[in-house]
Coordinates of C-alpha atoms and ligand atoms in Angstrom, one line a residue:
M1 CA -24.0 -1.6 10.6
H2 CA -20.3 -0.6 10.8
G3 CA -20.5 1.1 14.2
A4 CA -19.4 -2.0 16.2
S5 CA -16.4 -2.7 14.1
R6 CA -15.3 1.0 14.3
I7 CA -15.2 0.8 18.1
K8 CA -13.2 -2.4 17.9
E9 CA -10.6 -0.7 15.6
V10 CA -10.2 2.3 17.8
V11 CA -9.5 0.0 20.7
I12 CA -6.8 -1.8 18.7
I13 CA -5.1 1.5 17.8
N14 CA -5.4 2.6 21.4
S15 CA -3.5 -0.5 22.5
I16 CA -0.4 0.8 20.8
P17 CA 1.7 2.8 23.2
P18 CA 1.6 6.6 22.7
D19 CA 5.4 6.9 22.3
L20 CA 5.1 4.6 19.2
L21 CA 2.0 6.1 17.6
S22 CA 1.6 9.9 17.9
E23 CA -1.7 11.6 18.4
P24 CA -2.1 12.8 14.7
A25 CA -1.4 9.3 13.3
R26 CA -3.7 7.7 15.9
A27 CA -6.5 10.1 15.1
F28 CA -6.2 9.7 11.4
A29 CA -6.1 5.9 11.5
G30 CA -9.0 5.7 13.9
R31 CA -11.2 8.0 11.9
S32 CA -14.0 7.1 9.6
H33 CA -12.5 7.0 6.0
G34 CA -14.1 8.1 2.7
L35 CA -13.1 8.1 -0.9
L36 CA -11.8 11.3 -2.3
I37 CA -13.9 12.2 -5.3
G38 CA -14.2 15.7 -6.7
G39 CA -12.8 17.2 -3.5
A40 CA -15.4 15.5 -1.2
S41 CA -14.9 12.6 1.2
V42 CA -17.6 10.1 0.3
P43 CA -18.5 6.4 1.1
A44 CA -18.6 3.9 -1.7
A45 CA -21.8 4.1 -3.7
D46 CA -22.9 0.6 -2.6
G47 CA -21.6 1.1 0.9
R48 CA -19.0 -1.7 0.7
K49 CA -15.9 -1.5 2.9
F50 CA -12.8 -3.6 3.7
T51 CA -10.3 -3.6 6.6
T52 CA -6.6 -3.0 6.4
P53 CA -4.6 -5.0 8.9
D54 CA -1.4 -4.2 10.9
P55 CA 1.1 -6.7 9.5
S56 CA 3.0 -6.8 12.9
T57 CA -0.1 -8.2 14.7
A58 CA -2.5 -9.2 11.9
R59 CA -5.2 -7.2 13.6
P60 CA -7.4 -4.7 11.7
I61 CA -6.4 -1.1 11.9
A62 CA -9.2 0.6 10.0
E63 CA -12.0 0.2 7.5
V64 CA -12.0 2.0 4.2
P65 CA -14.5 2.0 1.3
L66 CA -14.3 -0.6 -1.4
S67 CA -14.8 1.3 -4.6
G68 CA -16.9 -0.2 -7.3
P69 CA -17.5 0.7 -11.0
E70 CA -20.0 3.5 -10.0
D71 CA -17.3 5.2 -7.8
V72 CA -14.7 4.8 -10.6
D73 CA -17.2 6.5 -12.9
R74 CA -17.8 9.4 -10.5
A75 CA -14.1 9.8 -10.0
V76 CA -13.2 9.8 -13.7
R77 CA -16.0 12.4 -14.3
A78 CA -14.6 14.6 -11.5
A79 CA -11.1 14.3 -13.0
H80 CA -12.5 15.3 -16.4
A81 CA -14.4 18.2 -15.0
A82 CA -11.2 19.4 -13.1
L83 CA -9.3 19.4 -16.4
K84 CA -11.8 21.9 -17.8
K85 CA -13.5 23.6 -14.9
S86 CA -10.6 24.3 -12.7
A87 CA -8.5 25.0 -15.7
W88 CA -5.8 22.7 -14.2
A89 CA -4.4 22.0 -17.7
T90 CA -4.4 25.6 -18.8
M91 CA -3.5 27.3 -15.4
P92 CA -0.4 29.5 -15.6
P93 CA 2.5 27.0 -15.2
A94 CA 4.0 28.9 -12.3
E95 CA 0.8 28.6 -10.4
R96 CA 0.5 24.8 -11.0
G97 CA 4.1 24.5 -9.9
R98 CA 3.4 26.5 -6.8
L99 CA 0.5 24.3 -5.8
I100 CA 2.6 21.1 -6.2
G101 CA 5.3 22.8 -4.2
R102 CA 2.8 23.5 -1.4
L103 CA 1.8 19.8 -1.4
A104 CA 5.5 19.0 -1.0
D105 CA 5.7 21.4 2.0
L106 CA 2.7 19.8 3.6
V107 CA 4.0 16.3 3.2
E108 CA 7.2 17.5 4.8
A109 CA 5.3 19.2 7.7
N110 CA 3.4 16.0 8.4
A111 CA 6.4 13.7 7.9
D112 CA 6.2 12.0 11.4
E113 CA 2.5 11.2 11.0
L114 CA 2.9 9.9 7.5
A115 CA 5.9 7.7 8.5
E116 CA 3.9 6.2 11.4
L117 CA 0.9 5.5 9.3
E118 CA 3.1 3.9 6.7
S119 CA 4.8 1.8 9.3
L120 CA 1.5 0.8 11.0
D121 CA -0.3 -0.1 7.7
G122 CA 2.5 -1.8 5.8
G123 CA 4.8 -3.1 8.6
K124 CA 8.0 -1.3 7.6
P125 CA 10.4 0.1 10.2
V126 CA 9.3 3.6 11.1
K127 CA 12.8 5.0 10.6
L128 CA 12.9 3.7 7.1
A129 CA 9.5 5.1 6.4
K130 CA 10.6 8.5 7.4
I131 CA 14.0 8.5 5.7
V132 CA 13.1 6.7 2.5
D133 CA 9.4 6.9 1.9
V134 CA 8.4 10.4 3.2
T135 CA 11.7 12.2 2.5
G136 CA 11.7 10.6 -1.0
A137 CA 8.1 11.7 -1.5
V138 CA 8.9 15.3 -0.6
G139 CA 11.9 15.3 -3.0
A140 CA 9.8 13.8 -5.8
L141 CA 7.1 16.4 -5.4
R142 CA 9.6 19.3 -5.3
Y143 CA 11.2 18.0 -8.4
A144 CA 7.8 17.8 -10.1
A145 CA 6.9 21.3 -8.9
G146 CA 9.8 22.6 -11.0
W147 CA 8.6 21.1 -14.3
P148 CA 5.4 23.1 -15.3
T149 CA 7.5 26.2 -16.1
K150 CA 9.9 24.1 -18.2
I151 CA 7.5 22.2 -20.5
I152 CA 8.4 23.6 -23.9
G153 CA 7.6 22.7 -27.5
D154 CA 9.7 23.4 -30.6
V155 CA 9.7 25.7 -33.5
V156 CA 10.1 23.1 -36.4
P157 CA 12.3 24.1 -39.3
Q158 CA 10.2 23.9 -42.5
S159 CA 11.2 23.0 -46.0
I160 CA 7.8 23.9 -47.3
P161 CA 7.6 27.5 -48.6
G162 CA 5.0 29.6 -46.9
A163 CA 4.5 27.3 -43.9
F164 CA 5.4 27.7 -40.3
S165 CA 5.0 25.1 -37.7
Y166 CA 5.5 24.6 -34.0
T167 CA 4.7 22.0 -31.4
R168 CA 2.8 22.3 -28.2
K169 CA 3.1 19.8 -25.3
E170 CA -0.3 19.2 -23.9
P171 CA -1.5 17.0 -21.0
V172 CA -2.6 13.5 -21.9
G173 CA -5.8 14.0 -19.8
V174 CA -7.2 11.9 -17.1
C175 CA -4.8 9.3 -15.7
G176 CA -5.7 6.1 -13.9
Q177 CA -2.8 5.4 -11.5
I178 CA -2.6 2.1 -9.7
I179 CA 0.1 1.5 -7.1
P180 CA 1.4 -1.3 -4.9
W181 CA 1.9 -1.8 -1.2
N182 CA 5.7 -1.8 -0.8
F183 CA 6.3 1.9 -0.8
P184 CA 2.7 3.3 -0.7
L185 CA 3.2 7.0 -0.3
L186 CA 6.3 7.1 -2.4
M187 CA 4.7 5.3 -5.3
A188 CA 1.6 7.5 -5.0
V189 CA 3.9 10.6 -5.4
W190 CA 6.0 9.1 -8.2
K191 CA 2.7 8.7 -10.1
I192 CA 0.9 11.9 -9.3
G193 CA 4.0 14.2 -9.4
P194 CA 4.7 14.1 -13.2
A195 CA 1.0 13.8 -14.0
L196 CA 0.1 17.0 -12.1
A197 CA 3.1 18.8 -13.4
A198 CA 2.1 17.9 -17.0
G199 CA -1.4 19.3 -16.3
C200 CA -3.1 15.9 -16.1
T201 CA -5.7 15.0 -13.5
S202 CA -5.5 11.7 -11.6
V203 CA -7.6 8.8 -10.3
L204 CA -5.2 7.2 -7.9
K205 CA -5.8 3.7 -6.4
P206 CA -3.6 2.6 -3.5
A207 CA -3.2 -1.2 -2.9
E208 CA -5.8 -2.8 -0.7
Q209 CA -3.0 -3.8 1.8
T210 CA -2.0 -0.2 2.5
P211 CA -4.7 2.4 1.8
L212 CA -4.0 4.9 4.6
T213 CA -1.2 7.2 3.4
A214 CA -2.8 7.8 0.0
L215 CA -6.0 8.9 1.7
R216 CA -3.9 11.3 3.9
L217 CA -2.1 12.5 0.8
G218 CA -5.5 13.3 -0.8
E219 CA -6.4 15.5 2.2
L220 CA -3.1 17.3 2.1
A221 CA -3.6 18.0 -1.7
L222 CA -6.9 19.8 -0.9
E223 CA -5.2 21.6 2.0
A224 CA -2.4 22.7 -0.5
G225 CA -5.1 24.2 -2.7
L226 CA -5.2 21.8 -5.5
P227 CA -8.6 22.3 -7.2
E228 CA -11.1 19.7 -6.4
G229 CA -11.1 16.7 -8.7
V230 CA -7.5 17.2 -9.7
L231 CA -6.5 14.3 -7.5
N232 CA -9.1 11.6 -6.7
V233 CA -8.3 8.7 -4.4
L234 CA -10.2 5.4 -4.7
T235 CA -9.4 2.7 -2.1
G236 CA -10.2 -0.7 -3.4
D237 CA -8.8 -4.0 -4.7
G238 CA -8.0 -5.5 -8.1
S239 CA -11.6 -5.2 -9.3
T240 CA -11.4 -1.4 -8.6
G241 CA -8.1 -1.3 -10.5
A242 CA -9.6 -3.2 -13.4
A243 CA -12.6 -0.8 -13.6
I244 CA -10.2 2.2 -13.7
V245 CA -8.2 0.6 -16.5
D246 CA -11.3 -0.2 -18.5
H247 CA -13.1 3.2 -18.1
D248 CA -13.5 5.0 -21.4
G249 CA -12.8 8.3 -19.8
V250 CA -9.3 7.3 -18.7
D251 CA -6.7 8.5 -21.2
K252 CA -3.6 6.9 -19.7
V253 CA -2.9 4.1 -17.3
A254 CA 0.2 4.0 -15.0
F255 CA 0.7 0.9 -13.0
T256 CA 3.3 -0.5 -10.6
G257 CA 2.8 -4.1 -9.4
S258 CA 3.1 -7.7 -10.5
T259 CA 4.2 -8.7 -14.0
E260 CA 1.1 -10.9 -14.3
V261 CA -1.4 -8.1 -13.7
G262 CA 0.8 -5.7 -15.7
R263 CA 0.6 -7.9 -18.7
G264 CA -3.2 -8.0 -18.5
I265 CA -3.4 -4.2 -18.2
A266 CA -1.1 -3.8 -21.2
G267 CA -3.4 -5.9 -23.2
R268 CA -6.5 -4.1 -22.2
A269 CA -4.9 -0.6 -22.6
G270 CA -3.5 -1.7 -25.9
H271 CA -6.9 -2.7 -27.2
A272 CA -8.4 0.6 -26.0
L273 CA -5.4 2.5 -27.5
K274 CA -4.7 4.1 -24.1
R275 CA -1.3 5.3 -23.2
V276 CA 0.3 3.0 -20.7
T277 CA 3.4 2.8 -18.5
L278 CA 4.2 -0.2 -16.4
E279 CA 6.7 -0.8 -13.6
L280 CA 6.7 -4.5 -12.9
G281 CA 8.6 -7.3 -11.2
G282 CA 12.3 -8.1 -11.0
K283 CA 14.8 -10.8 -10.2
S284 CA 17.9 -8.7 -10.1
A285 CA 21.4 -10.1 -10.4
N286 CA 24.1 -8.7 -8.1
I287 CA 27.7 -9.7 -9.1
I288 CA 30.8 -9.5 -6.9
M289 CA 33.9 -9.5 -9.0
P290 CA 37.2 -11.0 -7.7
D291 CA 38.8 -7.6 -7.3
A292 CA 35.9 -6.0 -5.4
D293 CA 36.1 -4.4 -1.9
I294 CA 34.6 -7.5 -0.3
A295 CA 33.6 -5.8 3.0
A296 CA 31.7 -3.1 1.1
A297 CA 30.2 -5.6 -1.3
T298 CA 29.0 -7.8 1.5
K299 CA 27.4 -4.9 3.3
G300 CA 25.8 -3.5 0.2
S301 CA 24.5 -6.9 -1.0
F302 CA 22.9 -7.5 2.4
Q303 CA 21.0 -4.2 2.0
A304 CA 20.3 -4.9 -1.7
I305 CA 18.1 -7.9 -0.7
Y306 CA 16.9 -7.4 2.8
Y307 CA 16.0 -3.7 2.7
N308 CA 12.3 -3.3 3.2
T309 CA 12.1 -7.0 4.1
G310 CA 12.9 -7.9 0.5
Q311 CA 9.8 -6.2 -0.7
A312 CA 11.3 -4.0 -3.4
C313 CA 11.0 -4.4 -7.1
I314 CA 14.7 -3.8 -7.4
A315 CA 15.7 -6.3 -4.7
G316 CA 19.1 -7.9 -5.5
S317 CA 17.7 -11.4 -5.1
R318 CA 20.3 -13.3 -7.1
L319 CA 23.9 -12.9 -5.8
F320 CA 26.8 -14.2 -7.9
V321 CA 30.1 -14.3 -6.0
H322 CA 33.4 -15.2 -7.6
R323 CA 34.4 -18.7 -6.3
D324 CA 37.6 -17.3 -4.6
H325 CA 35.4 -15.2 -2.2
F326 CA 32.2 -17.3 -2.1
D327 CA 32.6 -18.9 1.3
D328 CA 33.8 -15.6 2.9
V329 CA 30.9 -13.6 1.5
V330 CA 28.3 -16.2 2.3
G331 CA 29.7 -16.5 5.9
A332 CA 29.6 -12.8 6.4
L333 CA 26.1 -12.5 5.0
A334 CA 24.9 -15.3 7.3
E335 CA 26.4 -13.6 10.3
R336 CA 24.7 -10.3 9.5
A337 CA 21.4 -12.1 8.8
S338 CA 21.5 -13.9 12.2
T339 CA 22.0 -10.6 14.1
A340 CA 19.5 -8.5 12.2
R341 CA 16.6 -7.4 14.4
V342 CA 13.2 -8.6 13.1
G343 CA 10.2 -7.0 14.8
P344 CA 7.2 -4.7 14.6
G345 CA 7.5 -1.8 12.2
L346 CA 6.7 0.8 14.9
D347 CA 9.5 -0.5 17.2
P348 CA 12.4 1.9 16.7
K349 CA 14.9 -0.9 17.1
T350 CA 13.5 -3.0 14.3
Q351 CA 15.7 -3.5 11.2
L352 CA 13.3 -5.9 9.3
G353 CA 9.6 -5.5 9.7
P354 CA 7.1 -8.2 8.8
V355 CA 6.0 -8.9 5.2
V356 CA 2.9 -7.1 4.3
S357 CA 0.1 -9.7 4.4
A358 CA -1.0 -13.2 5.1
E359 CA -0.9 -13.8 1.4
Q360 CA 2.7 -12.7 1.1
Y361 CA 3.7 -14.6 4.2
K362 CA 2.3 -17.8 2.6
R363 CA 4.0 -17.0 -0.7
V364 CA 7.4 -16.2 0.8
T365 CA 7.5 -19.2 3.2
G366 CA 6.2 -21.4 0.3
Y367 CA 9.3 -20.4 -1.7
I368 CA 11.6 -21.2 1.3
E369 CA 10.1 -24.7 1.6
Q370 CA 10.3 -25.3 -2.1
G371 CA 13.9 -24.2 -2.2
K372 CA 14.8 -26.8 0.5
A373 CA 12.8 -29.4 -1.4
E374 CA 14.6 -28.6 -4.7
G375 CA 18.0 -29.0 -3.0
A376 CA 19.2 -25.5 -2.2
E377 CA 21.2 -25.3 1.0
L378 CA 19.8 -23.1 3.7
V379 CA 22.6 -21.2 5.4
A380 CA 20.7 -18.6 7.4
G381 CA 17.2 -17.8 8.5
G382 CA 14.1 -19.5 7.3
G383 CA 12.1 -18.9 10.5
R384 CA 10.2 -16.1 12.2
G385 CA 13.2 -14.4 13.8
G386 CA 12.0 -15.2 17.3
Q387 CA 8.7 -13.3 16.9
E388 CA 5.6 -14.6 18.5
G389 CA 2.0 -13.8 17.9
N390 CA 0.2 -13.6 14.6
G391 CA 2.4 -11.0 12.8
W392 CA 3.8 -12.0 9.4
F393 CA 7.5 -12.2 10.3
V394 CA 10.1 -13.8 8.1
E395 CA 13.8 -13.5 9.1
P396 CA 16.5 -12.7 6.6
T397 CA 17.0 -16.0 4.7
L398 CA 20.0 -17.1 2.7
F399 CA 20.4 -20.1 0.4
T400 CA 23.3 -21.2 -1.6
A401 CA 22.9 -23.1 -4.8
T402 CA 25.0 -24.3 -7.8
S403 CA 22.1 -25.0 -10.1
D404 CA 20.3 -22.3 -12.1
D405 CA 17.2 -24.4 -12.3
L406 CA 15.8 -23.6 -8.9
T407 CA 12.4 -22.0 -8.8
M408 CA 13.6 -19.6 -6.2
A409 CA 16.4 -18.4 -8.4
R410 CA 14.0 -17.7 -11.3
E411 CA 10.8 -16.3 -9.8
E412 CA 10.3 -13.1 -8.0
I413 CA 9.8 -13.9 -4.3
F414 CA 9.3 -10.4 -3.0
G415 CA 10.5 -11.3 0.5
P416 CA 13.8 -11.5 2.5
V417 CA 15.2 -14.5 0.6
L418 CA 18.5 -14.5 -1.2
V419 CA 20.1 -17.2 -3.4
A420 CA 23.9 -17.0 -3.7
Q421 CA 25.8 -18.8 -6.4
P422 CA 29.5 -19.1 -7.2
Y423 CA 30.9 -18.4 -10.6
E424 CA 34.3 -18.7 -12.3
D425 CA 34.5 -16.2 -15.2
L426 CA 33.0 -13.0 -16.5
G427 CA 31.4 -14.5 -19.6
E428 CA 29.6 -17.1 -17.5
V429 CA 28.3 -14.7 -14.9
T430 CA 26.9 -12.1 -17.3
R431 CA 25.2 -14.9 -19.3
K432 CA 23.6 -16.2 -16.0
A433 CA 22.8 -12.7 -14.8
N434 CA 20.9 -12.0 -18.1
A435 CA 19.2 -15.5 -18.2
T436 CA 15.9 -14.2 -16.7
E437 CA 12.7 -12.9 -18.1
Y438 CA 13.1 -9.8 -15.9
G439 CA 15.3 -6.7 -16.4
L440 CA 14.7 -4.1 -13.8
A441 CA 18.0 -3.7 -12.0
A442 CA 21.5 -5.3 -11.8
G443 CA 24.7 -4.6 -9.9
V444 CA 28.4 -5.1 -10.1
W445 CA 31.1 -4.7 -7.4
T446 CA 34.6 -4.1 -8.7
R447 CA 37.6 -1.8 -8.2
D448 CA 38.4 -1.9 -11.9
V449 CA 36.8 1.0 -13.9
A450 CA 37.0 -0.8 -17.2
T451 CA 35.3 -3.9 -15.8
A452 CA 32.6 -1.6 -14.2
H453 CA 31.6 0.0 -17.5
K454 CA 32.0 -3.2 -19.5
V455 CA 29.7 -5.3 -17.2
A456 CA 27.3 -2.4 -16.8
H457 CA 26.9 -2.2 -20.6
Q458 CA 26.4 -6.0 -20.9
L459 CA 23.7 -6.4 -18.2
E460 CA 20.1 -6.3 -19.5
A461 CA 18.4 -4.0 -17.0
G462 CA 16.9 -0.6 -16.7
A463 CA 19.4 0.4 -14.0
V464 CA 22.8 -0.9 -13.2
Y465 CA 24.4 -0.1 -9.8
V466 CA 28.2 -0.1 -9.5
N467 CA 29.6 -0.5 -6.0
G468 CA 26.3 0.3 -4.4
W469 CA 22.6 -0.6 -4.7
G470 CA 19.3 1.1 -5.1
R471 CA 20.3 4.8 -5.7
M472 CA 17.3 6.8 -6.8
D473 CA 16.8 10.4 -7.7
P474 CA 13.6 12.0 -9.2
A475 CA 15.8 13.3 -12.1
A476 CA 17.2 9.8 -13.0
P477 CA 15.0 7.6 -15.3
F478 CA 13.7 4.5 -13.6
G479 CA 12.0 1.5 -15.1
G480 CA 12.7 -1.9 -16.6
V481 CA 13.3 -3.9 -19.8
K482 CA 11.9 -7.3 -20.8
A483 CA 9.1 -8.4 -18.4
S484 CA 10.0 -5.7 -15.9
G485 CA 7.9 -3.1 -17.6
L486 CA 7.3 -0.4 -20.2
G487 CA 8.4 3.2 -20.2
R488 CA 10.3 5.1 -17.5
E489 CA 9.3 7.1 -14.5
H490 CA 11.4 10.1 -13.2
G491 CA 13.3 12.7 -15.2
R492 CA 12.2 14.2 -18.5
E493 CA 11.1 10.7 -19.8
G494 CA 8.8 10.3 -16.8
L495 CA 7.2 13.7 -17.5
E496 CA 6.9 13.0 -21.3
A497 CA 4.8 9.9 -20.5
Y498 CA 2.1 12.4 -19.4
L499 CA 2.4 14.7 -22.5
E500 CA 1.0 14.6 -26.0
T501 CA 2.7 16.5 -28.8
K502 CA 0.5 18.7 -31.0
T503 CA 1.9 20.1 -34.2
I504 CA 0.4 23.4 -35.3
W505 CA 0.7 24.6 -38.9
I506 CA 0.3 28.2 -40.0
D507 CA 0.2 29.3 -43.6
V508 CA 2.2 32.4 -43.9
A509 CA 2.3 32.7 -47.7
Ligands
NAI601 P1 -0.8 -6.9 -7.8 O1 -0.1 -6.7 -9.1 O2 -2.0 -7.8 -7.8 O3 -1.3 -5.5 -7.1 C1 -0.7 -4.3 -7.4 C2 -1.8 -3.2 -7.6 O4 -2.6 -3.6 -8.7 C3 -2.8 -3.2 -6.4 O5 -3.2 -1.8 -6.2 C4 -3.9 -4.0 -6.8 O6 -5.2 -3.7 -6.2 C5 -4.0 -3.7 -8.3 N1 -4.6 -4.7 -9.2 C6 -4.7 -6.1 -8.9 N2 -5.3 -6.7 -10.0 C7 -5.6 -5.7 -10.9 C8 -6.3 -5.7 -12.1 N3 -6.7 -6.9 -12.7 N4 -6.4 -4.6 -12.8 C9 -5.9 -3.4 -12.3 N5 -5.3 -3.3 -11.1 C10 -5.2 -4.5 -10.4 O7 0.3 -7.5 -6.8 P2 0.1 -8.2 -5.4 O8 -0.9 -9.3 -5.6 O9 -0.1 -7.2 -4.3 O10 1.5 -8.9 -5.2 C11 1.9 -10.1 -5.9 C12 3.3 -10.1 -6.3 O11 3.5 -9.0 -7.3 C13 4.3 -9.8 -5.3 O12 4.7 -10.9 -4.6 C14 5.5 -9.3 -6.1 O13 6.2 -10.3 -6.7 C15 4.8 -8.5 -7.2 N6 4.7 -7.0 -6.9 C16 5.7 -6.2 -7.5 C17 5.7 -4.9 -7.1 C18 6.7 -3.9 -7.8 O14 7.1 -3.0 -7.2 N7 7.1 -4.2 -9.0 C19 4.8 -4.3 -6.1 C20 3.9 -5.2 -5.6 C21 3.9 -6.6 -5.9
MG602 MG1 -2.3 -2.8 6.1

């Protein structure tokens, strides 16, 4: 039944020149794909599949299984068995760390293939995929590999005569980990790294738009020697994600994606009393103070929004510029936007790839049209950047506005669309910056150290960037306040989200 479509897919992949898609990436994408359950590659129980398209052409790349509730059940059982049977949770910590480290080495050894697959499947510039996604994934895994030997409990001072107590940090158990399409491999690693380090096992679900690198990561995990069932990979859509969240055998849910879906997950996980961490949307404010290095601020603000074609939860999508510099900054941003190269992800000259899907294209262009209708002034972009064909291209787009009421200034667009507004004083701009339901990131550009700290303390966000944007390190906590999420990833806090504390009492009287 699927034979004919397979042949068609291989033909599509073969139409991409060999210098853009290397043999290993071509072979993986063109292969028949299974779910990873208990160490085996298997089709969906009911045989359903879906295709993942190339956003640069809108043509299908590959078919992958669509996991249903039966597959979720098998994967959760496999993850439970792995906790016990393979002794993942009780394995000597040094050995668990060594295996995670081997996975890091294998991701690094296959960096080119993974970067090409990421670019092909999600549309991002291949250079970015290599430098940011793959290198970031290697770093996050190496960081996680260091944790198992450093997970320690406490000896608790007792005021009760004859009693002695201590705490043990134990893995939460089986984790359902649901990730989005904007940084597929990186988000997969951000999720599995701390879970595996803590001794948990995982049922990982990549987004339906970008399933390929998670499947490859699953293969590499087996090659690294992770016991079967420790990492299970289920490709599928929102219904698969919902089945994972609702499965009784899932002890903790970790999710990155839209605030709307995250809210629903929080409700269901809350009812089931499951542990949950959420990394959700943002509408981050970026403030240029009158004393800022304007050239650096302009360059950084351009990157803050247009990086990854605006498809970043931390995108600096609201720019506030002091009125003394407003026209200069807007002019310089418009100039940069008009010369940025929009094109296919695999083209090495591309600076902005397409947006990920037909749905996102419709959504982003819809916001652009609505912005014009609501009276925002379009100063750059708004079109397809000269790209022909069916790819989902949107050029870097810049609006100016004086009103805070615009829909595009309030809602997360998740595309290359920036709204710039002038302001007059500090009180006004911090109030405006905080007047959003979101609180993921914020930024301030200033040469004055006191202003930097003052504004950073006043901004309601999980991260504040001073004279830069988007710095990340696996050791530095990452996450949001308000509607941007619950909990933190990275660092000790990110690890703690996968650990339970047990207190043990011993009567020594
Ligand atoms: P989404 O939240 O629907 O999808 C994210 C992940 O959740 C995917 O793996 C999806 O299959 C899964 N999912 C969907 N419904 C689910 C459910 N009911 N239960 C469990 N899992 C479910 O996001 P979508 O539709 O891809 O993008 C819509 C908007 O969400 C974007 O325009 C953007 O504003 C925001 N978004 C934010 C991200 C972030 O990094 N914070 C990442 C992706 C999207
Ligand atoms: Mg795709």
